[in-house]
Amino acid sequence: MTTGKRSGGGSSLSSISLGRKIKDRSVQGLVYLAFALAVIPLVSVLWTVVVNGLKRLDLTFFQFSMNAVSGSDPGGGAYHAIIGTLQQVAITSLIAVPIAILTGIYLVEYAGNGRLGKIISFTVDVMMGIPSIVAGLFVLALWLLTFGFEFSGFAGALSLTILMIPTVVRATEEMLKLVPNDLREASYALGVPRWRTVLFVVLPTALTGIVTGVMLAVARVMGETAPLLLTIFFTKAINNDPFNGPQASLPTFIWEQAADPNQNSIDRAWTGALVLIGIIMLLNLAARFVARRTSPTRS
């Protein structure tokens, strides 16, 4: 029985039936449709933020705070909120990233099937589902009401740390699992101890994915509003000390300005949202550049 036409001394596969072609095109169309349904809302949101945010995107917005500026007044800026957000996210990252990465390393490289590893993994899963406002309430009850500390950027950073740790742990764990065991076994065969294998073989291999996971966690916590409303309070003045007194942030700045019905406040809220997206984008680009430069597979 002939299965195909000969061409150039060899035989080709039999022609694809019409039914299979129709099914292939149908599935391909559904994939394109699903992609459009996912992209259209994202593009729409980004376009709306850009169009409305450009109205107040000027030097004044970056150079001045809202101190002594009412909602109906023109001018004013988010300098105090930008400083607050950068400081709070920096403190959060300094606390959360080392703890989360070390936890991920323990779960993959040391825990095995032990009971402690299962308990830690279960706890991380529970923390992944904690609403952000619960983290704020916890810090409010423990740090502010029980220990008697005042509202501050550091208190806000503590609440964001609770939200950031499980995300980085899961990202680190998944990236380390993707590292081939052959690399570990080759290192062990050369007599290299486990800690050096993890530090100089496993981590560099998984670095790009870990950095991406860290930046996704940073993007998540940078836009959180609920826990900050309970821990940093409100201020329109510039506070460069995150450990002393209320401190502003971009999410609370946007929330406060959007709640004011005056058009000038609404414009400032849109610009604040645009700046927040811009900061997250710049941090992601910087992280990808660093990860690409330090990747062991870089030619």
Short mmCIF file of C-alpha atoms in Angstrom, two decimals:
data_model
loop_
_atom_site.label_atom_id
_atom_site.label_comp_id
_atom_site.label_asym_id
_atom_site.label_seq_id
_atom_site.Cartn_x
_atom_site.Cartn_y
_atom_site.Cartn_z
CA MET A 1 0.00 0.00 0.00
CA THR A 2 1.43 3.37 -0.98
CA THR A 3 1.69 5.78 1.95
CA GLY A 4 2.95 8.83 0.13
CA LYS A 5 4.64 10.24 -2.92
CA ARG A 6 8.33 9.79 -3.47
CA SER A 7 10.42 12.95 -3.78
CA GLY A 8 14.14 13.12 -4.30
CA GLY A 9 14.68 9.44 -3.66
CA GLY A 10 12.79 9.43 -0.33
CA SER A 11 9.17 9.06 0.75
CA SER A 12 7.14 11.85 2.36
CA LEU A 13 4.49 11.46 5.02
CA SER A 14 0.92 10.99 3.93
CA SER A 15 -1.08 14.18 3.50
CA ILE A 16 -2.91 15.46 6.56
CA SER A 17 -6.63 14.82 6.47
CA LEU A 18 -9.11 17.67 6.24
CA GLY A 19 -10.58 16.90 9.67
CA ARG A 20 -7.21 17.17 11.38
CA LYS A 21 -6.51 20.45 9.60
CA ILE A 22 -9.84 21.84 10.80
CA LYS A 23 -9.15 20.74 14.38
CA ASP A 24 -5.65 22.24 14.24
CA ARG A 25 -6.93 25.57 12.94
CA SER A 26 -9.74 25.60 15.50
CA VAL A 27 -7.39 25.04 18.42
CA GLN A 28 -4.99 27.64 17.02
CA GLY A 29 -7.84 30.13 16.79
CA LEU A 30 -8.86 29.42 20.39
CA VAL A 31 -5.28 30.03 21.52
CA TYR A 32 -5.20 33.38 19.72
CA LEU A 33 -8.59 34.27 21.18
CA ALA A 34 -7.46 33.43 24.71
CA PHE A 35 -4.31 35.50 24.18
CA ALA A 36 -6.40 38.47 23.01
CA LEU A 37 -8.77 38.14 25.97
CA ALA A 38 -5.77 38.22 28.32
CA VAL A 39 -3.92 41.06 26.60
CA ILE A 40 -6.79 43.45 25.80
CA PRO A 41 -7.64 44.24 29.46
CA LEU A 42 -3.96 44.68 30.32
CA VAL A 43 -3.37 47.02 27.39
CA SER A 44 -6.57 48.90 28.21
CA VAL A 45 -5.54 49.45 31.83
CA LEU A 46 -2.03 50.52 30.86
CA TRP A 47 -3.35 52.88 28.20
CA THR A 48 -5.83 54.45 30.64
CA VAL A 49 -3.14 54.98 33.27
CA VAL A 50 -0.71 56.49 30.75
CA VAL A 51 -3.25 58.85 29.16
CA ASN A 52 -4.55 60.13 32.50
CA GLY A 53 -1.19 60.07 34.27
CA LEU A 54 0.62 62.23 31.74
CA LYS A 55 -1.48 65.25 32.76
CA ARG A 56 0.60 65.83 35.91
CA LEU A 57 3.83 64.10 34.94
CA ASP A 58 6.14 67.07 35.41
CA LEU A 59 9.14 68.06 37.51
CA THR A 60 6.88 69.55 40.19
CA PHE A 61 5.37 66.14 40.82
CA PHE A 62 8.82 64.70 41.60
CA GLN A 63 10.25 67.70 43.47
CA PHE A 64 7.52 68.66 45.94
CA SER A 65 5.30 66.99 48.52
CA MET A 66 1.68 67.66 49.39
CA ASN A 67 2.56 69.61 52.54
CA ALA A 68 0.28 72.67 52.84
CA VAL A 69 -1.45 71.74 49.55
CA SER A 70 -5.18 71.02 49.65
CA GLY A 71 -7.01 68.68 47.34
CA SER A 72 -8.44 71.47 45.18
CA ASP A 73 -5.11 73.29 44.80
CA PRO A 74 -3.06 72.81 41.66
CA GLY A 75 0.54 71.74 41.95
CA GLY A 76 1.81 69.53 44.71
CA GLY A 77 3.66 66.33 44.15
CA ALA A 78 4.52 62.85 45.37
CA TYR A 79 8.16 63.28 46.34
CA HIS A 80 7.38 62.26 49.92
CA ALA A 81 5.47 59.19 48.73
CA ILE A 82 8.17 58.09 46.28
CA ILE A 83 10.84 58.33 48.98
CA GLY A 84 8.63 56.39 51.39
CA THR A 85 7.89 53.61 48.91
CA LEU A 86 11.54 53.14 47.93
CA GLN A 87 12.66 53.01 51.56
CA GLN A 88 9.90 50.64 52.66
CA VAL A 89 10.45 48.23 49.76
CA ALA A 90 14.23 48.34 50.31
CA ILE A 91 13.82 47.43 53.99
CA THR A 92 11.32 44.72 53.08
CA SER A 93 13.71 43.21 50.55
CA LEU A 94 16.67 43.32 52.95
CA ILE A 95 14.66 41.36 55.52
CA ALA A 96 12.62 39.03 53.33
CA VAL A 97 14.95 38.01 50.50
CA PRO A 98 17.75 36.39 52.58
CA ILE A 99 15.25 34.59 54.82
CA ALA A 100 13.19 33.37 51.86
CA ILE A 101 16.15 32.20 49.76
CA LEU A 102 17.72 30.35 52.70
CA THR A 103 14.35 28.73 53.40
CA GLY A 104 14.04 27.63 49.78
CA ILE A 105 17.57 26.20 49.85
CA TYR A 106 16.77 24.24 53.00
CA LEU A 107 13.55 22.80 51.57
CA VAL A 108 15.23 21.59 48.36
CA GLU A 109 18.78 20.72 49.40
CA TYR A 110 18.51 19.62 53.03
CA ALA A 111 14.96 18.92 54.19
CA GLY A 112 14.22 15.90 52.01
CA ASN A 113 11.08 14.17 53.26
CA GLY A 114 11.64 15.20 56.87
CA ARG A 115 8.85 16.40 59.13
CA LEU A 116 10.33 19.87 59.58
CA GLY A 117 10.47 20.40 55.83
CA LYS A 118 6.83 19.38 55.46
CA ILE A 119 5.81 21.77 58.25
CA ILE A 120 7.73 24.64 56.66
CA SER A 121 6.29 23.88 53.22
CA PHE A 122 2.75 23.77 54.63
CA THR A 123 3.31 27.06 56.47
CA VAL A 124 4.54 28.72 53.27
CA ASP A 125 1.43 27.50 51.43
CA VAL A 126 -0.78 28.99 54.15
CA MET A 127 1.11 32.29 54.07
CA MET A 128 0.67 32.48 50.28
CA GLY A 129 -3.08 32.76 50.80
CA ILE A 130 -3.07 35.29 53.64
CA PRO A 131 -4.96 38.49 52.68
CA SER A 132 -2.71 41.52 52.75
CA ILE A 133 -4.86 43.31 55.31
CA VAL A 134 -4.34 40.43 57.76
CA ALA A 135 -0.58 41.04 57.60
CA GLY A 136 -1.23 44.69 58.39
CA LEU A 137 -3.52 43.81 61.28
CA PHE A 138 -0.89 41.44 62.70
CA VAL A 139 1.81 44.12 62.68
CA LEU A 140 -0.66 46.66 64.06
CA ALA A 141 -1.60 44.38 66.95
CA LEU A 142 1.90 43.12 67.75
CA TRP A 143 4.32 45.89 66.82
CA LEU A 144 2.20 48.99 67.45
CA LEU A 145 -0.35 48.07 70.11
CA THR A 146 1.52 45.38 72.10
CA PHE A 147 5.10 46.65 71.90
CA GLY A 148 4.04 50.30 71.81
CA PHE A 149 5.99 51.43 68.74
CA GLU A 150 4.63 54.29 66.66
CA PHE A 151 3.45 54.39 63.06
CA SER A 152 6.46 54.31 60.77
CA GLY A 153 7.76 53.15 57.43
CA PHE A 154 9.53 50.30 59.19
CA ALA A 155 6.22 49.00 60.54
CA GLY A 156 4.87 49.05 57.01
CA ALA A 157 7.96 47.18 55.81
CA LEU A 158 7.34 44.48 58.42
CA SER A 159 3.82 43.90 57.11
CA LEU A 160 5.11 43.75 53.53
CA THR A 161 7.79 41.27 54.62
CA ILE A 162 5.07 38.82 55.67
CA LEU A 163 3.63 39.01 52.15
CA MET A 164 6.95 38.84 50.33
CA ILE A 165 8.60 35.87 52.05
CA PRO A 166 6.30 33.06 50.79
CA THR A 167 6.45 34.30 47.20
CA VAL A 168 10.25 34.31 47.16
CA VAL A 169 10.41 30.95 48.95
CA ARG A 170 8.23 29.30 46.33
CA ALA A 171 10.15 30.91 43.45
CA THR A 172 13.49 29.84 44.92
CA GLU A 173 12.24 26.32 45.58
CA GLU A 174 10.94 25.82 42.05
CA MET A 175 14.10 27.21 40.44
CA LEU A 176 16.38 25.02 42.54
CA LYS A 177 14.33 21.95 41.60
CA LEU A 178 15.01 22.69 37.93
CA VAL A 179 18.78 22.45 38.43
CA PRO A 180 19.87 19.04 37.05
CA ASN A 181 21.01 16.56 39.67
CA ASP A 182 23.94 15.70 37.42
CA LEU A 183 25.55 19.01 38.38
CA ARG A 184 25.25 18.22 42.06
CA GLU A 185 26.53 14.67 41.64
CA ALA A 186 29.51 15.84 39.56
CA SER A 187 30.42 18.33 42.28
CA TYR A 188 30.07 15.73 45.03
CA ALA A 189 32.21 13.29 43.00
CA LEU A 190 35.03 15.83 43.07
CA GLY A 191 34.86 15.93 46.85
CA VAL A 192 33.20 19.33 47.08
CA PRO A 193 31.14 19.71 50.28
CA ARG A 194 27.41 20.29 50.02
CA TRP A 195 27.46 23.94 51.11
CA ARG A 196 30.03 24.83 48.46
CA THR A 197 28.07 22.90 45.85
CA VAL A 198 24.94 24.85 46.72
CA LEU A 199 26.76 28.17 46.83
CA PHE A 200 28.92 27.88 43.71
CA VAL A 201 27.07 25.39 41.50
CA VAL A 202 23.37 25.27 42.28
CA LEU A 203 22.64 28.91 43.10
CA PRO A 204 24.46 30.41 40.07
CA THR A 205 22.56 28.03 37.80
CA ALA A 206 19.19 29.05 39.25
CA LEU A 207 20.07 32.72 39.73
CA THR A 208 18.10 34.11 36.80
CA GLY A 209 14.87 32.44 37.91
CA ILE A 210 15.39 33.42 41.54
CA VAL A 211 15.95 37.06 40.59
CA THR A 212 12.79 36.99 38.50
CA GLY A 213 10.85 35.58 41.45
CA VAL A 214 12.25 38.26 43.75
CA MET A 215 11.20 41.01 41.34
CA LEU A 216 7.70 39.56 41.06
CA ALA A 217 7.49 39.62 44.84
CA VAL A 218 8.76 43.22 44.92
CA ALA A 219 6.15 44.20 42.33
CA ARG A 220 3.45 42.60 44.45
CA VAL A 221 4.34 44.29 47.73
CA MET A 222 5.11 47.65 46.13
CA GLY A 223 1.47 48.01 45.14
CA GLU A 224 -0.06 46.87 48.43
CA THR A 225 -2.24 49.47 50.13
CA ALA A 226 -4.25 47.76 52.90
CA PRO A 227 -1.36 46.82 55.24
CA LEU A 228 0.22 50.26 54.83
CA LEU A 229 -2.98 52.04 55.77
CA LEU A 230 -2.77 50.31 59.16
CA THR A 231 0.95 50.68 59.83
CA ILE A 232 2.44 53.86 58.32
CA PHE A 233 -0.56 56.19 58.81
CA PHE A 234 -0.86 59.34 56.66
CA THR A 235 1.38 62.33 56.19
CA LYS A 236 1.73 64.98 53.51
CA ALA A 237 5.18 66.02 54.67
CA ILE A 238 8.54 64.55 53.71
CA ASN A 239 9.85 62.03 56.20
CA ASN A 240 13.23 60.57 55.27
CA ASP A 241 13.43 58.49 58.46
CA PRO A 242 11.48 55.23 58.04
CA PHE A 243 12.01 54.35 61.72
CA ASN A 244 10.46 57.47 63.22
CA GLY A 245 6.97 58.83 62.63
CA PRO A 246 4.32 58.36 59.94
CA GLN A 247 5.60 58.04 56.40
CA ALA A 248 3.85 58.28 53.05
CA SER A 249 3.97 55.76 50.21
CA LEU A 250 2.74 55.76 46.63
CA PRO A 251 -0.17 53.33 47.24
CA THR A 252 -1.49 55.38 50.16
CA PHE A 253 -0.86 58.59 48.19
CA ILE A 254 -2.95 57.23 45.30
CA TRP A 255 -5.67 56.07 47.70
CA GLU A 256 -5.81 59.43 49.47
CA GLN A 257 -5.84 61.52 46.27
CA ALA A 258 -8.40 59.30 44.52
CA ALA A 259 -10.75 59.66 47.48
CA ASP A 260 -10.82 63.45 46.95
CA PRO A 261 -13.48 64.47 44.38
CA ASN A 262 -11.46 67.45 43.13
CA GLN A 263 -10.05 67.06 39.63
CA ASN A 264 -6.57 68.16 40.69
CA SER A 265 -6.46 65.32 43.21
CA ILE A 266 -7.72 62.81 40.66
CA ASP A 267 -4.98 63.89 38.25
CA ARG A 268 -2.35 63.43 40.95
CA ALA A 269 -3.71 59.97 41.71
CA TRP A 270 -3.42 58.89 38.07
CA THR A 271 0.13 60.24 37.86
CA GLY A 272 1.02 58.44 41.08
CA ALA A 273 -0.22 55.19 39.55
CA LEU A 274 1.84 55.82 36.42
CA VAL A 275 4.97 56.51 38.46
CA LEU A 276 4.40 53.34 40.50
CA ILE A 277 4.16 51.26 37.32
CA GLY A 278 7.28 52.97 35.98
CA ILE A 279 9.30 52.20 39.12
CA ILE A 280 8.26 48.54 39.01
CA MET A 281 9.20 48.34 35.32
CA LEU A 282 12.61 49.91 35.92
CA LEU A 283 13.33 47.53 38.80
CA ASN A 284 12.39 44.55 36.63
CA LEU A 285 14.62 45.71 33.78
CA ALA A 286 17.52 46.30 36.18
CA ALA A 287 17.07 42.88 37.77
CA ARG A 288 16.96 41.13 34.40
CA PHE A 289 20.10 42.97 33.30
CA VAL A 290 21.97 41.94 36.44
CA ALA A 291 20.76 38.34 36.17
CA ARG A 292 21.79 38.16 32.51
CA ARG A 293 25.24 39.59 33.26
CA THR A 294 25.86 37.16 36.12
CA SER A 295 24.34 34.07 34.52
CA PRO A 296 26.81 31.16 34.21
CA THR A 297 25.40 30.34 30.76
CA ARG A 298 26.24 33.79 29.40
CA SER A 299 28.55 33.44 26.44
#
